[in-house]
């Protein structure tokens, strides 16, 4: 991830960034929910892999600064292209089916979070950010929505 951070005023900034990310996860239906639904329902499991290239624009506001660190919040929007791989396994009473799909889809969304930046000196810092990303492919005609919570560790240099 490469970010351009432009401060304006005493406690506000705009951040532009481009990043390449890889995510993976597992999906499944709840066995407890299936038992409650009764017969005729089946179990599904899956593996998902995402490779994403996206651009972000975020507004940052500093809430507190003590000389060595600052606490900030941010909100922004992003858009990008995602290589989406999904492997689904359906477990029916008499058969198990595996379906694999691979596609390239556009996704966009919003980010909101908080962070703490620790200054090593006047030009170098490291930061910890907790972020919630909401992805939505609907505006691009893609019926996918994803909620992602992540913690990011960052190193930075001021020029």
Backbone as JSON, one array per atom type, in Angstrom:
{
  "sequence": "XXXXXXXXXXXXXXXXXXXXXXXXXXXXXXXXXXXXXXXXXXXXXXXXXXXXXXXXXXXXXXXXXXXXXXXXXXXXXXXXXXXXXXXXXXXXXXXXXXXXXXXXXXXXXXXXXXXXXXXXXXXXXXXXXXXXXXXXXXXXXXXXXXXXXXXXXXXXXXX",
  "N": [[0.85, -1.17, 0.0], [0.57, 2.18, -0.86], [0.54, 5.45, 0.25], [-0.55, 8.81, -0.02], [-0.51, 11.52, 2.04], [-2.08, 14.38, 2.9], [-2.05, 17.16, 4.81], [-4.4, 19.53, 6.08], [-5.3, 22.5, 7.65], [-5.21, 22.44, 11.28], [-5.85, 19.93, 12.32], [-6.78, 18.11, 10.39], [-6.8, 15.95, 7.51], [-6.32, 14.69, 4.18], [-6.29, 11.57, 2.59], [-4.85, 9.76, -0.01], [-4.64, 6.68, -1.61], [-3.19, 3.7, -3.06], [-3.54, 0.25, -3.34], [-2.64, -3.22, -3.09], [-4.11, -6.17, -2.24], [-4.52, -9.29, -0.48], [-6.87, -11.65, 0.5], [-8.42, -14.28, 2.36], [-10.8, -16.83, 3.24], [-13.25, -18.85, 5.0], [-16.45, -20.26, 4.45], [-19.62, -21.32, 5.73], [-22.64, -23.19, 6.37], [-24.68, -23.19, 9.27], [-24.75, -25.99, 11.37], [-26.49, -26.28, 13.5], [-28.58, -24.52, 12.82], [-29.45, -25.84, 10.5], [-30.41, -28.23, 11.6], [-32.58, -27.25, 13.05], [-34.21, -26.37, 10.99], [-35.14, -28.66, 9.79], [-35.76, -31.61, 7.71], [-34.73, -31.8, 4.24], [-33.13, -29.67, 3.87], [-29.75, -28.74, 3.23], [-26.2, -29.02, 3.85], [-23.7, -26.55, 3.33], [-20.42, -25.71, 2.47], [-17.53, -23.63, 2.03], [-14.66, -22.15, 0.39], [-12.98, -19.11, 0.07], [-11.08, -16.9, -1.92], [-9.55, -13.82, -2.36], [-8.07, -11.45, -4.45], [-7.13, -8.25, -4.6], [-6.99, -5.07, -6.17], [-6.98, -1.73, -5.46], [-8.11, 1.71, -5.21], [-8.11, 4.36, -2.85], [-9.74, 7.01, -1.09], [-9.61, 9.03, 1.67], [-10.85, 10.84, 4.49], [-9.31, 12.32, 7.2], [-9.35, 12.96, 10.7], [-7.78, 14.4, 13.42], [-8.02, 13.69, 16.82], [-6.68, 13.95, 19.21], [-3.48, 14.97, 20.45], [-0.3, 14.47, 21.81], [2.35, 15.21, 21.57], [4.06, 13.03, 21.18], [2.42, 11.11, 20.13], [-0.58, 10.71, 18.14], [-4.12, 10.53, 18.08], [-6.61, 9.47, 15.88], [-9.47, 9.6, 13.68], [-11.13, 8.25, 10.78], [-12.8, 8.35, 7.6], [-13.85, 7.03, 4.5], [-13.9, 6.31, 0.93], [-13.69, 3.67, -1.52], [-12.61, 1.99, -4.54], [-12.23, -0.73, -6.8], [-10.69, -3.54, -8.54], [-11.33, -6.97, -8.29], [-10.02, -10.2, -8.11], [-11.71, -13.06, -7.82], [-12.09, -16.06, -6.25], [-13.89, -18.97, -5.69], [-14.75, -21.86, -3.95], [-17.19, -24.14, -3.57], [-18.88, -26.5, -1.58], [-21.45, -28.73, -1.57], [-23.34, -30.64, 0.56], [-25.41, -33.16, 0.29], [-28.08, -35.49, 1.13], [-27.55, -37.88, -0.4], [-25.39, -37.36, -2.03], [-22.36, -35.56, -2.69], [-21.4, -32.44, -3.86], [-19.02, -30.49, -5.61], [-18.24, -27.25, -6.48], [-16.47, -25.0, -8.44], [-15.53, -21.67, -8.94], [-14.31, -18.85, -10.73], [-13.65, -15.51, -11.09], [-13.43, -12.12, -12.28], [-14.13, -9.19, -10.74], [-15.63, -5.93, -10.34], [-15.52, -3.92, -7.41], [-16.72, -1.71, -4.91], [-16.78, 0.56, -2.09], [-17.09, 1.62, 1.38], [-15.02, 2.9, 4.03], [-14.35, 3.02, 7.49], [-12.83, 4.09, 10.49], [-10.49, 4.02, 13.31], [-7.38, 5.26, 14.59], [-4.01, 5.15, 15.9], [-1.15, 7.04, 15.94], [2.28, 6.87, 16.32], [5.04, 8.82, 16.89], [8.33, 8.45, 15.97], [10.44, 10.13, 15.42], [10.71, 13.47, 14.08], [10.17, 12.87, 11.43], [9.54, 10.18, 11.05], [7.18, 7.56, 11.66], [5.07, 5.1, 13.27], [2.01, 3.33, 13.0], [-1.16, 2.16, 14.22], [-4.11, 0.91, 13.03], [-7.59, 0.4, 13.3], [-10.11, -0.87, 11.35], [-13.18, -0.81, 9.55], [-14.44, -2.18, 6.68], [-16.81, -1.92, 4.16], [-17.88, -3.63, 1.49], [-19.41, -3.33, -1.68], [-20.82, -4.61, -4.51], [-23.0, -3.92, -5.97], [-23.46, -1.32, -7.29], [-21.96, -1.79, -9.56], [-23.22, -3.81, -10.84], [-22.8, -6.29, -9.72], [-23.7, -8.89, -7.63], [-22.63, -8.93, -4.84], [-21.85, -8.53, -1.42], [-19.72, -7.57, 1.2], [-18.54, -7.58, 4.52], [-15.81, -6.42, 6.29], [-13.53, -6.54, 8.91], [-10.55, -5.19, 10.06], [-7.2, -4.97, 11.35], [-4.53, -2.84, 10.94], [-1.04, -2.47, 10.67], [1.24, 0.14, 10.34], [4.0, 1.79, 8.75], [5.6, 4.9, 8.41], [6.87, 7.78, 6.63], [7.56, 11.19, 6.8], [7.75, 13.8, 4.47]],
  "CA": [[0.0, 0.0, 0.0], [1.28, 3.45, -0.93], [-0.42, 6.49, 0.64], [-0.18, 10.22, 0.01], [-1.22, 12.12, 3.16], [-1.97, 15.84, 2.78], [-2.69, 17.82, 5.94], [-4.92, 20.88, 5.92], [-5.72, 22.93, 8.98], [-4.41, 21.9, 12.38], [-6.18, 18.56, 12.72], [-7.46, 17.38, 9.33], [-5.96, 15.54, 6.38], [-6.92, 13.85, 3.14], [-5.35, 10.5, 2.25], [-5.05, 9.04, -1.27], [-3.76, 5.5, -1.6], [-3.41, 2.57, -3.96], [-3.07, -0.94, -2.63], [-2.88, -4.57, -3.59], [-4.41, -6.96, -1.04], [-4.96, -10.68, -0.61], [-7.68, -12.11, 1.62], [-9.03, -15.6, 2.18], [-11.68, -17.2, 4.34], [-14.1, -20.02, 4.84], [-17.88, -20.03, 4.61], [-20.36, -22.57, 5.98], [-23.94, -23.09, 6.99], [-24.67, -23.65, 10.65], [-25.4, -27.29, 11.56], [-27.59, -26.07, 14.44], [-29.67, -23.94, 12.05], [-29.96, -26.88, 9.61], [-31.19, -29.16, 12.42], [-33.83, -26.58, 13.4], [-35.03, -26.23, 9.79], [-35.71, -29.95, 9.45], [-35.24, -32.31, 6.53], [-34.86, -31.1, 2.97], [-32.09, -28.65, 3.79], [-28.45, -29.37, 3.12], [-25.05, -28.27, 4.35], [-22.81, -25.97, 2.33], [-19.17, -25.11, 2.94], [-16.82, -23.01, 0.92], [-13.42, -21.41, 0.58], [-12.95, -17.93, -0.78], [-9.8, -16.2, -2.05], [-9.7, -12.54, -3.04], [-6.89, -10.63, -4.75], [-7.76, -6.97, -4.9], [-6.23, -3.85, -6.41], [-7.97, -0.68, -5.29], [-7.72, 3.07, -4.86], [-8.86, 4.86, -1.7], [-9.64, 8.4, -0.67], [-10.13, 9.06, 3.04], [-10.74, 12.07, 5.26], [-8.79, 12.0, 8.54], [-9.45, 14.02, 11.71], [-7.03, 14.1, 14.64], [-8.79, 14.01, 18.02], [-5.78, 14.29, 20.31], [-2.05, 14.91, 20.16], [0.44, 14.75, 23.04], [3.75, 15.44, 21.26], [4.67, 11.79, 20.72], [1.44, 10.3, 19.4], [-1.87, 11.32, 17.9], [-5.27, 9.66, 17.9], [-7.39, 10.02, 14.77], [-10.53, 8.82, 13.05], [-11.17, 8.48, 9.34], [-13.89, 7.78, 6.81], [-13.47, 7.16, 3.1], [-14.49, 5.46, -0.11], [-12.69, 2.97, -2.35], [-13.09, 1.23, -5.69], [-11.16, -1.55, -7.34], [-10.95, -4.79, -9.26], [-11.04, -8.11, -7.43], [-10.02, -11.57, -8.63], [-12.57, -13.73, -6.85], [-12.11, -17.51, -6.43], [-14.8, -19.58, -4.72], [-14.96, -23.3, -4.02], [-18.35, -24.48, -2.76], [-19.16, -27.92, -1.43], [-22.8, -29.0, -1.11], [-23.46, -32.0, 1.1], [-26.8, -33.6, 0.23], [-28.19, -36.82, 1.74], [-27.01, -38.98, -1.19], [-24.3, -36.94, -2.91], [-21.59, -34.35, -2.37], [-21.0, -31.74, -5.08], [-18.04, -29.42, -5.48], [-18.34, -26.29, -7.58], [-15.4, -24.01, -8.4], [-15.74, -20.54, -9.85], [-13.24, -17.86, -10.72], [-14.1, -14.37, -11.88], [-12.84, -10.81, -12.0], [-15.3, -8.33, -10.52], [-15.4, -4.62, -9.74], [-16.16, -3.69, -6.12], [-16.49, -0.41, -4.28], [-17.29, 0.55, -0.74], [-16.71, 2.65, 2.33], [-14.17, 2.52, 5.15], [-14.43, 3.87, 8.67], [-11.95, 3.51, 11.49], [-9.73, 4.85, 14.23], [-5.97, 4.89, 14.59], [-3.05, 5.79, 16.81], [0.12, 7.23, 15.26], [3.38, 7.09, 17.27], [6.15, 9.47, 16.2], [9.67, 8.03, 16.38], [11.1, 11.43, 15.37], [9.88, 14.41, 13.31], [9.91, 12.4, 10.08], [9.15, 8.77, 10.99], [6.15, 7.14, 12.61], [4.36, 3.86, 13.01], [0.6, 3.52, 13.36], [-2.07, 1.02, 14.33], [-5.47, 1.32, 12.64], [-8.7, -0.56, 13.3], [-10.9, -0.4, 10.23], [-14.31, -1.58, 9.04], [-14.66, -1.98, 5.24], [-18.05, -2.47, 3.62], [-17.78, -3.77, 0.04], [-20.69, -3.51, -2.36], [-20.68, -4.7, -5.96], [-24.27, -3.53, -6.57], [-23.37, -0.25, -8.29], [-21.28, -2.31, -10.75], [-23.99, -4.94, -11.36], [-22.28, -7.53, -9.13], [-24.51, -9.09, -6.41], [-21.83, -9.35, -3.68], [-21.6, -7.57, -0.34], [-18.79, -8.15, 2.15], [-18.12, -6.76, 5.65], [-14.48, -6.84, 6.69], [-12.9, -5.8, 9.99], [-9.13, -5.51, 10.06], [-6.24, -4.14, 12.06], [-3.37, -2.62, 10.08], [0.16, -1.85, 11.22], [1.8, 0.95, 9.26], [5.22, 2.56, 8.92], [5.51, 6.06, 7.54], [7.9, 8.81, 6.58], [7.07, 12.5, 6.39], [8.71, 14.47, 3.58]],
  "C": [[0.89, 1.23, 0.0], [0.24, 4.55, -0.7], [0.21, 7.87, 0.53], [-1.09, 10.88, 1.04], [-1.02, 13.62, 3.09], [-2.76, 16.5, 3.9], [-3.23, 19.17, 5.53], [-5.53, 21.28, 7.26], [-4.83, 22.29, 10.04], [-4.65, 20.41, 12.62], [-6.9, 17.74, 11.65], [-6.48, 17.02, 8.22], [-6.81, 14.76, 5.39], [-5.86, 12.82, 2.77], [-5.79, 9.86, 0.94], [-4.14, 7.83, -1.23], [-4.16, 4.52, -2.7], [-2.82, 1.36, -3.25], [-3.43, -2.22, -3.35], [-3.01, -5.44, -2.35], [-4.78, -8.38, -1.41], [-5.7, -11.06, 0.66], [-8.19, -13.51, 1.32], [-9.89, -15.9, 3.4], [-12.46, -18.44, 4.02], [-15.53, -19.65, 5.16], [-18.55, -21.36, 4.93], [-21.74, -22.25, 6.54], [-23.85, -23.66, 8.4], [-25.41, -24.98, 10.77], [-26.59, -27.17, 12.52], [-28.81, -25.5, 13.71], [-30.28, -24.99, 11.11], [-30.82, -27.88, 10.38], [-32.55, -28.55, 12.77], [-34.76, -26.46, 12.19], [-35.67, -27.54, 9.36], [-35.12, -30.54, 8.18], [-35.47, -31.48, 5.27], [-33.84, -29.98, 2.81], [-30.74, -29.33, 3.82], [-27.35, -28.43, 3.61], [-24.2, -27.77, 3.19], [-21.57, -25.43, 3.03], [-18.46, -24.5, 1.75], [-15.53, -22.35, 1.36], [-13.41, -20.27, -0.4], [-11.56, -17.32, -0.75], [-10.04, -14.94, -2.87], [-8.33, -11.91, -3.25], [-7.43, -9.32, -5.3], [-6.72, -5.89, -5.16], [-7.25, -2.72, -6.35], [-7.33, 0.67, -4.99], [-8.67, 3.56, -3.76], [-8.72, 6.37, -1.6], [-10.33, 8.47, 0.7], [-9.91, 10.44, 3.65], [-10.35, 11.68, 6.69], [-8.96, 13.21, 9.45], [-8.73, 13.57, 12.96], [-7.84, 14.58, 15.83], [-7.9, 14.44, 19.18], [-4.33, 14.11, 19.91], [-1.3, 15.29, 21.43], [1.93, 14.98, 22.8], [4.47, 14.2, 20.75], [3.7, 10.91, 19.95], [0.18, 11.13, 19.15], [-2.91, 10.24, 17.63], [-6.16, 10.28, 16.83], [-8.49, 9.05, 14.35], [-10.54, 9.12, 11.57], [-12.4, 7.82, 8.74], [-13.52, 7.99, 5.35], [-14.23, 6.23, 2.19], [-13.37, 4.8, -0.9], [-13.38, 2.29, -3.51], [-11.92, 0.44, -6.25], [-11.65, -2.75, -8.1], [-10.5, -5.94, -8.37], [-11.07, -9.4, -8.24], [-10.61, -12.44, -7.53], [-12.57, -15.22, -7.17], [-12.96, -18.12, -5.31], [-14.89, -21.08, -5.0], [-16.07, -23.65, -3.04], [-18.53, -26.0, -2.72], [-20.56, -28.07, -0.83], [-22.87, -30.45, -0.66], [-24.94, -32.33, 1.21], [-26.89, -35.0, 0.84], [-27.5, -37.93, 0.94], [-25.78, -38.62, -2.03], [-23.61, -35.7, -2.34], [-21.12, -33.74, -3.68], [-20.01, -30.64, -4.75], [-18.14, -28.54, -6.72], [-17.23, -25.24, -7.39], [-15.72, -22.9, -9.4], [-14.61, -19.53, -9.65], [-13.71, -16.72, -11.62], [-13.37, -13.11, -11.44], [-14.0, -9.83, -11.91], [-14.87, -6.95, -9.99], [-16.15, -4.54, -8.4], [-15.83, -2.28, -5.65], [-17.02, -0.47, -2.86], [-16.83, 1.73, 0.08], [-15.86, 2.05, 3.43], [-14.4, 3.52, 6.28], [-13.53, 3.25, 9.73], [-11.32, 4.54, 12.4], [-8.29, 4.37, 14.22], [-5.19, 5.65, 15.64], [-1.71, 5.83, 16.1], [1.17, 7.6, 16.31], [4.57, 7.63, 16.5], [7.47, 9.02, 16.8], [10.57, 9.27, 16.42], [10.2, 12.33, 14.5], [9.48, 13.89, 11.93], [9.43, 10.96, 9.99], [8.11, 8.45, 12.05], [5.75, 5.7, 12.31], [2.95, 4.06, 13.55], [-0.11, 2.18, 13.44], [-3.45, 1.54, 14.0], [-6.42, 0.14, 12.75], [-9.73, -0.02, 12.32], [-12.04, -1.37, 9.91], [-14.49, -1.2, 7.58], [-15.98, -2.64, 4.86], [-17.92, -2.44, 2.1], [-19.17, -3.96, -0.54], [-20.45, -3.51, -3.87], [-21.92, -4.23, -6.7], [-24.18, -2.41, -7.59], [-22.69, -0.68, -9.59], [-22.02, -3.5, -11.36], [-23.53, -6.29, -10.84], [-23.0, -7.76, -7.8], [-23.71, -9.61, -5.21], [-21.71, -8.2, -2.7], [-20.74, -8.27, 0.7], [-18.54, -7.13, 3.26], [-16.78, -7.3, 6.12], [-14.0, -5.94, 7.82], [-11.43, -6.18, 9.99], [-8.36, -4.52, 10.93], [-5.0, -4.05, 11.18], [-2.25, -1.97, 10.88], [0.85, -1.11, 10.09], [3.11, 1.6, 9.7], [5.14, 3.74, 7.97], [6.67, 7.01, 7.68], [7.26, 10.1, 6.11], [8.16, 13.18, 5.55], [8.56, 15.98, 3.7]]
}
